[in-house]
Short mmCIF file of C-alpha atoms and ligand atoms in Angstrom, two decimals:
data_model
loop_
_atom_site.label_atom_id
_atom_site.label_comp_id
_atom_site.label_asym_id
_atom_site.label_seq_id
_atom_site.Cartn_x
_atom_site.Cartn_y
_atom_site.Cartn_z
CA MET A 638 -6.27 -12.92 -41.96
CA ALA A 639 -3.51 -15.35 -40.96
CA LEU A 640 -0.91 -12.92 -42.28
CA ILE A 641 -2.30 -10.04 -40.23
CA PHE A 642 -2.33 -12.22 -37.17
CA ARG A 643 1.27 -13.27 -37.75
CA ARG A 644 2.37 -9.65 -38.14
CA LEU A 645 0.54 -8.72 -34.98
CA LEU A 646 2.28 -11.52 -33.14
CA THR A 647 5.67 -10.46 -34.48
CA TRP A 648 4.96 -6.90 -33.40
CA THR A 649 3.92 -7.98 -29.91
CA VAL A 650 7.04 -10.08 -29.46
CA PHE A 651 9.12 -7.20 -30.78
CA ALA A 652 7.42 -4.71 -28.46
CA ILE A 653 8.08 -6.91 -25.44
CA PHE A 654 11.70 -7.25 -26.51
CA LEU A 655 11.94 -3.48 -26.92
CA SER A 656 10.46 -2.75 -23.52
CA THR A 657 12.95 -5.17 -21.94
CA LEU A 658 15.76 -3.23 -23.58
CA VAL A 659 14.37 0.12 -22.45
CA HIS A 660 14.06 -1.13 -18.93
CA ALA A 661 17.57 -2.55 -18.92
CA ARG A 662 18.79 0.88 -20.04
CA ASN A 663 16.87 2.65 -17.28
CA SER A 664 18.30 0.35 -14.63
CA GLY A 665 21.72 1.13 -16.03
CA LEU A 666 21.25 4.75 -14.86
CA ASN A 667 21.93 3.54 -11.42
CA PRO A 668 25.50 2.23 -11.32
CA ASP A 669 26.22 2.02 -7.60
CA SER A 670 22.91 0.53 -6.51
CA LYS A 671 23.51 -2.51 -8.77
CA PRO A 672 19.97 -3.53 -9.70
CA ALA A 673 20.55 -5.02 -13.19
CA LYS A 674 21.83 -8.61 -13.24
CA GLY A 675 20.02 -10.77 -10.68
CA ASN A 676 17.21 -8.23 -10.43
CA GLN A 677 15.70 -8.52 -13.88
CA CYS A 678 12.02 -9.37 -14.06
CA ARG A 679 10.60 -12.15 -16.16
CA GLU A 680 7.25 -10.34 -16.15
CA ILE A 681 6.03 -6.89 -15.05
CA ILE A 682 2.45 -6.94 -13.81
CA VAL A 683 0.27 -3.84 -14.01
CA ARG A 684 -1.50 -2.54 -10.91
CA LYS A 685 -4.81 -0.89 -11.75
CA GLU A 686 -7.31 1.28 -9.91
CA TRP A 687 -10.16 -0.74 -8.41
CA ARG A 688 -12.82 0.69 -10.73
CA ASP A 689 -10.70 -0.03 -13.80
CA LEU A 690 -10.85 -3.78 -13.13
CA SER A 691 -13.53 -5.74 -14.94
CA ALA A 692 -16.32 -7.18 -12.81
CA ALA A 693 -14.75 -10.63 -13.28
CA ASP A 694 -11.32 -9.37 -12.14
CA LYS A 695 -12.86 -7.71 -9.07
CA ALA A 696 -14.50 -11.01 -8.19
CA ARG A 697 -11.20 -12.84 -8.70
CA TYR A 698 -9.33 -10.43 -6.41
CA ILE A 699 -11.95 -10.68 -3.66
CA GLY A 700 -11.98 -14.45 -4.07
CA ALA A 701 -8.20 -14.54 -3.59
CA VAL A 702 -8.39 -12.41 -0.42
CA LYS A 703 -11.05 -14.76 0.94
CA CYS A 704 -8.72 -17.63 0.06
CA MET A 705 -6.01 -16.00 2.24
CA GLN A 706 -8.64 -15.81 5.01
CA ALA A 707 -9.09 -19.58 4.71
CA LEU A 708 -5.43 -20.67 4.50
CA PRO A 709 -3.72 -21.71 7.73
CA ALA A 710 -1.40 -19.18 9.37
CA SER A 711 2.35 -19.36 8.79
CA THR A 712 3.56 -17.17 11.67
CA HIS A 713 3.18 -17.85 15.37
CA LEU A 714 2.28 -14.28 16.21
CA PRO A 715 -0.45 -13.57 18.81
CA GLY A 716 -4.02 -14.14 17.60
CA VAL A 717 -3.37 -15.49 14.10
CA ARG A 718 -5.62 -18.15 12.60
CA THR A 719 -5.18 -17.54 8.88
CA ARG A 720 -2.68 -16.28 6.32
CA PHE A 721 -4.63 -13.03 6.11
CA ASP A 722 -4.20 -12.63 9.88
CA ASP A 723 -0.44 -13.24 9.49
CA PHE A 724 -0.02 -10.00 7.58
CA GLN A 725 -2.08 -8.07 10.10
CA ALA A 726 -0.08 -9.56 12.98
CA VAL A 727 3.27 -8.78 11.33
CA HIS A 728 2.10 -5.16 11.04
CA VAL A 729 1.13 -5.16 14.73
CA ALA A 730 4.46 -6.68 15.75
CA LEU A 731 6.51 -4.23 13.68
CA MET A 732 4.35 -1.10 14.07
CA ILE A 733 6.91 0.81 16.12
CA GLU A 734 9.75 -0.21 13.79
CA VAL A 735 8.12 0.77 10.48
CA HIS A 736 6.25 4.05 11.04
CA GLN A 737 7.64 7.57 11.49
CA VAL A 738 11.03 6.23 10.40
CA GLY A 739 13.06 6.04 7.19
CA GLN A 740 11.79 2.54 6.37
CA PHE A 741 8.09 3.54 6.38
CA TYR A 742 7.76 3.61 2.60
CA PRO A 743 10.11 0.71 1.78
CA TRP A 744 8.60 -1.58 4.40
CA HIS A 745 5.01 -1.04 3.27
CA ARG A 746 6.07 -1.48 -0.37
CA ARG A 747 7.59 -4.83 0.57
CA MET A 748 4.58 -5.87 2.69
CA ILE A 749 2.16 -5.31 -0.20
CA GLN A 750 4.42 -7.02 -2.70
CA VAL A 751 4.62 -10.13 -0.50
CA TYR A 752 0.81 -10.05 -0.04
CA GLU A 753 0.36 -9.71 -3.82
CA GLN A 754 2.76 -12.58 -4.42
CA MET A 755 0.84 -14.85 -2.02
CA LEU A 756 -2.48 -13.95 -3.64
CA ARG A 757 -0.93 -15.11 -6.90
CA GLU A 758 1.11 -18.10 -5.78
CA ASP A 759 -1.08 -19.56 -3.05
CA CYS A 760 -4.55 -18.39 -4.11
CA GLY A 761 -4.42 -18.63 -7.90
CA TYR A 762 -4.92 -14.92 -8.52
CA THR A 763 -3.47 -13.93 -11.87
CA GLY A 764 -3.82 -10.15 -11.68
CA ALA A 765 -1.88 -7.48 -9.80
CA GLN A 766 -2.67 -5.78 -6.48
CA PRO A 767 -5.23 -3.01 -7.20
CA PHE A 768 -5.03 0.48 -5.73
CA TRP A 769 -7.56 3.05 -4.49
CA ASP A 770 -7.01 6.40 -6.22
CA TRP A 771 -8.44 8.62 -3.45
CA THR A 772 -8.89 11.59 -5.75
CA ARG A 773 -11.55 9.78 -7.79
CA ASP A 774 -13.78 9.87 -4.72
CA ALA A 775 -12.53 12.92 -2.89
CA ASP A 776 -12.37 15.47 -5.72
CA ASP A 777 -15.99 15.55 -6.80
CA SER A 778 -18.08 14.64 -3.84
CA GLU A 779 -18.50 15.47 -0.21
CA THR A 780 -19.20 11.90 0.68
CA ILE A 781 -17.52 8.65 -0.19
CA VAL A 782 -20.39 6.30 0.56
CA ASN A 783 -21.11 5.92 -3.15
CA SER A 784 -17.60 4.86 -4.08
CA PRO A 785 -17.39 1.60 -6.06
CA ILE A 786 -14.79 0.36 -3.55
CA PHE A 787 -17.67 0.01 -1.06
CA ASP A 788 -19.94 -1.92 -3.41
CA PRO A 789 -21.50 -4.89 -1.59
CA VAL A 790 -20.85 -7.26 -4.51
CA PHE A 791 -18.03 -5.80 -6.63
CA GLY A 792 -16.31 -4.06 -3.74
CA PHE A 793 -15.44 -4.40 -0.07
CA GLY A 794 -18.80 -3.58 1.50
CA GLY A 795 -19.85 -0.34 3.14
CA ASN A 796 -19.86 1.59 6.39
CA GLY A 797 -20.32 0.11 9.85
CA ILE A 798 -23.64 0.39 11.66
CA ASP A 799 -24.19 3.61 13.57
CA VAL A 800 -22.70 3.82 17.00
CA PRO A 801 -23.65 7.31 18.21
CA GLY A 802 -20.66 9.18 19.59
CA TRP A 803 -18.06 6.85 18.12
CA ALA A 804 -14.76 8.68 18.45
CA GLY A 805 -11.54 7.63 16.84
CA HIS A 806 -8.01 8.03 18.04
CA PHE A 807 -5.20 8.33 15.54
CA GLY A 808 -1.67 9.33 16.39
CA ASN A 809 -1.52 12.06 19.01
CA PHE A 810 -5.07 13.18 18.38
CA THR A 811 -7.30 12.23 21.24
CA MET A 812 -10.48 12.79 19.29
CA ILE A 813 -11.13 13.34 15.61
CA PRO A 814 -14.49 14.87 14.66
CA GLY A 815 -16.71 13.80 11.78
CA PHE A 816 -17.05 10.05 12.05
CA THR A 817 -20.21 8.22 11.00
CA GLY A 818 -20.94 4.54 11.56
CA GLY A 819 -18.46 3.04 14.01
CA GLY A 820 -19.97 -0.44 14.32
CA CYS A 821 -19.62 -3.76 12.50
CA ILE A 822 -19.89 -3.71 8.71
CA THR A 823 -23.06 -5.46 7.59
CA ASP A 824 -22.63 -6.12 3.88
CA GLY A 825 -20.02 -7.18 1.35
CA PRO A 826 -17.69 -10.16 1.19
CA PHE A 827 -15.96 -9.45 4.51
CA ALA A 828 -18.94 -8.93 6.83
CA SER A 829 -18.72 -12.56 7.92
CA TYR A 830 -14.99 -12.61 8.67
CA ASN A 831 -14.25 -11.80 12.31
CA LEU A 832 -10.75 -10.59 13.08
CA SER A 833 -8.71 -12.20 15.83
CA VAL A 834 -5.69 -9.89 15.75
CA GLY A 835 -6.24 -6.44 17.29
CA PRO A 836 -7.74 -4.02 17.88
CA GLY A 837 -4.40 -2.51 18.81
CA THR A 838 -2.03 -5.12 20.21
CA ILE A 839 -4.60 -7.26 22.06
CA PRO A 840 -5.87 -10.39 20.23
CA THR A 841 -9.68 -10.20 20.40
CA ASN A 842 -12.49 -11.88 18.44
CA HIS A 843 -14.16 -8.88 16.80
CA CYS A 844 -15.98 -7.86 13.65
CA LEU A 845 -14.52 -5.51 11.04
CA ILE A 846 -15.50 -1.97 12.04
CA ARG A 847 -15.77 1.02 9.71
CA ALA A 848 -16.55 4.63 10.49
CA PHE A 849 -16.57 6.78 7.34
CA ASN A 850 -15.32 10.29 7.86
CA PRO A 851 -16.12 12.72 5.03
CA LEU A 852 -14.02 15.47 6.66
CA ALA A 853 -10.88 13.42 5.89
CA LEU A 854 -11.48 13.83 2.16
CA ASN A 855 -9.87 17.28 2.47
CA TYR A 856 -6.52 15.53 2.87
CA ILE A 857 -6.68 13.29 -0.20
CA ARG A 858 -7.71 15.65 -3.01
CA THR A 859 -5.70 16.32 -6.16
CA PRO A 860 -4.15 19.65 -5.01
CA LYS A 861 -2.61 17.88 -1.99
CA ILE A 862 -1.19 15.16 -4.22
CA GLU A 863 0.28 17.70 -6.65
CA GLN A 864 1.81 19.58 -3.76
CA VAL A 865 3.64 16.58 -2.27
CA LEU A 866 4.89 15.44 -5.66
CA LYS A 867 6.86 18.71 -5.78
CA GLU A 868 8.85 17.90 -2.65
CA PRO A 869 12.55 17.99 -3.58
CA THR A 870 13.91 15.28 -1.25
CA PHE A 871 12.74 11.91 0.02
CA GLU A 872 12.98 13.27 3.56
CA ARG A 873 10.42 16.00 2.88
CA PHE A 874 8.27 13.73 0.73
CA ARG A 875 8.16 11.09 3.48
CA ILE A 876 7.23 13.49 6.27
CA GLU A 877 4.75 15.49 4.19
CA THR A 878 2.87 12.36 3.10
CA GLU A 879 3.04 10.08 6.16
CA GLY A 880 1.77 12.87 8.38
CA THR A 881 0.89 12.55 12.04
CA PRO A 882 2.28 12.42 14.61
CA VAL A 883 5.39 13.82 12.96
CA THR A 884 3.37 16.64 11.37
CA SER A 885 0.84 18.51 13.47
CA ASP A 886 -1.99 18.15 10.94
CA PHE A 887 -3.09 15.22 8.76
CA ARG A 888 -1.53 14.29 5.42
CA VAL A 889 -2.54 11.91 2.60
CA HIS A 890 -1.55 8.74 4.47
CA ASP A 891 -3.68 9.77 7.46
CA GLY A 892 -6.46 10.95 5.14
CA GLY A 893 -7.10 7.52 3.57
CA HIS A 894 -7.02 5.79 6.96
CA ILE A 895 -9.39 8.29 8.56
CA ALA A 896 -11.79 8.46 5.59
CA ILE A 897 -12.60 4.76 6.10
CA GLY A 898 -12.22 4.83 9.88
CA GLY A 899 -12.77 2.01 12.36
CA GLU A 900 -10.10 -0.70 12.17
CA MET A 901 -8.38 1.45 9.53
CA ILE A 902 -7.43 4.16 12.04
CA ASP A 903 -5.79 1.65 14.34
CA ARG A 904 -2.08 2.22 13.85
CA TYR A 905 -1.36 -1.41 14.80
CA SER A 906 -4.16 -3.52 13.38
CA SER A 907 -5.35 -1.52 10.35
CA PRO A 908 -4.44 -4.33 7.88
CA GLY A 909 -7.48 -6.17 9.29
CA ASP A 910 -9.50 -4.18 6.75
CA PRO A 911 -8.77 -5.57 3.26
CA LEU A 912 -9.02 -1.96 2.03
CA PHE A 913 -5.76 -1.24 3.88
CA TYR A 914 -3.95 -2.85 0.94
CA LEU A 915 -5.69 -0.67 -1.66
CA HIS A 916 -4.93 2.47 0.34
CA HIS A 917 -1.28 1.64 0.92
CA THR A 918 -0.83 0.54 -2.68
CA ASN A 919 -1.92 4.02 -3.70
CA LEU A 920 0.60 5.48 -1.28
CA ASP A 921 3.24 3.27 -2.91
CA ARG A 922 2.06 4.54 -6.27
CA LEU A 923 2.56 8.10 -5.03
CA TRP A 924 6.14 7.28 -3.98
CA SER A 925 6.90 5.59 -7.30
CA THR A 926 5.43 8.57 -9.20
CA TRP A 927 7.64 10.87 -7.15
CA GLN A 928 10.67 8.62 -7.82
CA ALA A 929 9.96 8.54 -11.57
CA ARG A 930 10.21 12.32 -11.82
CA ASP A 931 13.98 12.10 -11.24
CA PRO A 932 14.89 8.40 -11.31
CA LYS A 933 18.64 8.90 -11.44
CA ARG A 934 18.64 10.50 -8.00
CA ARG A 935 15.43 9.28 -6.45
CA LEU A 936 15.88 5.55 -6.99
CA LYS A 937 18.72 5.93 -4.47
CA ASP A 938 17.24 8.60 -2.19
CA ILE A 939 16.45 7.25 1.25
CA SER A 940 16.64 9.02 4.61
CA GLY A 941 15.34 9.18 8.13
CA TYR A 942 16.23 7.54 11.41
CA THR A 943 15.69 3.80 11.85
CA THR A 944 14.10 4.06 15.32
CA TRP A 945 11.92 6.37 17.44
CA GLU A 946 14.40 6.41 20.28
CA PRO A 947 18.09 7.31 20.51
CA PRO A 948 20.78 6.34 19.73
CA PHE A 949 19.70 7.46 16.25
CA THR A 950 21.09 5.87 13.11
CA ASN A 951 20.43 7.23 9.64
CA ILE A 952 18.92 4.62 7.36
CA THR A 953 20.85 3.39 4.31
CA LEU A 954 20.01 1.31 1.23
CA ASP A 955 21.52 -1.69 3.04
CA PHE A 956 18.85 -1.63 5.78
CA LYS A 957 17.05 -4.99 5.72
CA LEU A 958 13.26 -5.23 5.62
CA LYS A 959 11.73 -8.10 7.57
CA MET A 960 8.40 -9.85 7.18
CA ASP A 961 8.63 -12.53 9.89
CA VAL A 962 8.45 -15.96 8.16
CA LEU A 963 6.33 -14.61 5.31
CA ALA A 964 9.33 -13.59 3.19
CA PRO A 965 13.12 -13.45 3.26
CA LEU A 966 14.92 -10.29 4.35
CA VAL A 967 15.60 -7.85 1.54
CA PRO A 968 17.74 -4.71 1.65
CA ILE A 969 15.94 -1.46 0.79
CA ARG A 970 18.27 -1.21 -2.23
CA ASP A 971 16.41 -4.12 -3.86
CA ILE A 972 12.93 -2.59 -3.63
CA MET A 973 13.74 0.97 -4.68
CA ASP A 974 12.89 0.20 -8.32
CA ILE A 975 9.43 -1.37 -8.61
CA GLN A 976 10.25 -2.66 -12.08
CA ALA A 977 13.14 -4.78 -10.82
CA ALA A 978 13.02 -8.07 -8.92
CA PRO A 979 11.70 -8.94 -6.44
CA SER A 980 8.94 -6.33 -7.03
CA CYS A 981 8.26 -6.53 -10.80
CA TYR A 982 5.16 -4.40 -11.16
CA LYS A 983 4.19 -1.00 -12.48
CA TYR A 984 1.19 1.29 -12.20
CA ALA A 985 -1.36 1.72 -14.97
CA TYR A 986 -1.18 5.49 -14.39
C1 NAG B 354 -17.80 -11.43 15.78
O1 NAG B 354 -17.50 -10.35 16.65
C2 NAG B 354 -18.63 -9.69 17.20
C3 NAG B 354 -18.14 -8.58 18.10
O2 NAG B 354 -17.36 -7.66 17.38
C4 NAG B 354 -19.46 -10.66 18.00
O3 NAG B 354 -20.63 -10.01 18.45
C5 NAG B 354 -19.84 -11.86 17.13
O4 NAG B 354 -20.50 -12.80 17.90
C6 NAG B 354 -18.59 -12.48 16.53
N1 NAG B 354 -18.97 -13.56 15.64
C7 NAG B 354 -18.42 -14.76 15.73
C8 NAG B 354 -18.92 -15.78 14.75
O5 NAG B 354 -17.57 -15.06 16.54
C1 NAG B 355 3.30 13.31 19.06
O1 NAG B 355 3.89 12.44 20.00
C2 NAG B 355 5.25 12.21 19.79
C3 NAG B 355 5.69 11.13 20.76
O2 NAG B 355 5.13 11.31 22.02
C4 NAG B 355 5.98 13.53 19.96
O3 NAG B 355 7.38 13.35 19.76
C5 NAG B 355 5.46 14.51 18.94
O4 NAG B 355 6.07 15.77 19.11
C6 NAG B 355 3.97 14.67 19.05
N1 NAG B 355 3.49 15.45 17.94
C7 NAG B 355 2.58 16.40 18.08
C8 NAG B 355 2.19 17.09 16.84
O5 NAG B 355 2.08 16.69 19.13
C1 NAG B 356 21.85 11.88 9.49
O1 NAG B 356 21.27 12.59 8.43
C2 NAG B 356 21.09 13.96 8.69
C3 NAG B 356 20.26 14.56 7.58
O2 NAG B 356 20.64 14.06 6.34
C4 NAG B 356 22.45 14.62 8.85
O3 NAG B 356 22.30 15.99 9.12
C5 NAG B 356 23.17 13.93 9.98
O4 NAG B 356 24.49 14.45 10.09
C6 NAG B 356 23.26 12.43 9.81
N1 NAG B 356 23.76 11.81 11.00
C7 NAG B 356 24.72 10.89 10.99
C8 NAG B 356 25.12 10.34 12.32
O5 NAG B 356 25.22 10.49 9.95
CU1 CU B 357 1.46 0.70 8.45
#
């Protein structure tokens, strides 16, 4: 028995050693973006889909988010009371700088990684940031109300109460059909947490609103995912996944926001819904899957303008991502590879 255990231990240590080597080799594919040296990870955490977490791990994640909602704020942005609000307010403050531009994907990757790090360092969470694999809900059913992500105990609570005629605005669309709900959520761990940042840019004391929209599931099914993973350049991948208002119809990024509705379709204050992080983590997973199909090229492929308005500048790997006082500036170069510091995570699938 002891011998078997010792062999197992030796094998585990050996396997960890081996995977370090393999990763060092992979990073070496990338000579002029210099990740190796200072960017090696001590540990790579594994991000899992929400329903693949154990009940205990779900409870630990929700507990850590509630911890963020009880910690004092670090920024001085309008409306903030807690650390959770800080992230929402940073997104409000930077909305125009980080959407429909080259830094859309890198900035959201960084935002989630800083959020994950705070859950771990300041709230004792030991797992990784979970993601919401849209296809698990959208492929088989016409309605998402039964999704485990909306479980009142082991999830984030359900739809808002019915507000007849609730109409959402997202991007250039003045009215999107198909919403249900539209009022305050009434169950789950976040029904008692009023937001103070948003809606939009105006700090207001308000409940978390949801408005499920089953029509949006058309945009987040497997065929759409397979289609965007075939895009040959980052430029096309970025536009074809971020969607409106750059594209005239919705894409996967829009689809997840609209499917949940309410605060989630507010382009400024959507991180007020804790599900924002599961949705955007899945978008990050999509980008990293796309990158992994041709790492030599795609770990360096970045493009797009840096602003909405002229004079236009093309983004480069040296462009610095900011997070107010929540984290130091990092150049895009440093977050291109999720398995290098400061990111240090991977996806379970
Ligand atoms: C939360 O916001 C709602 C309006 O959205 C309001 O009716 C309610 O009184 C607020 N609750 C608290 C405790 O401030
Ligand atoms: C949406 O609005 C932006 C900014 O006003 C504009 O540049 C873009 O062409 C519009 N897109 C569509 C699809 O109407
Ligand atoms: C910006 O990038 C586009 C597309 O890659 C290219 O056509 C254009 O010449 C670049 N502009 C500048 C100023 O480098
Ligand atoms: Cu955003």
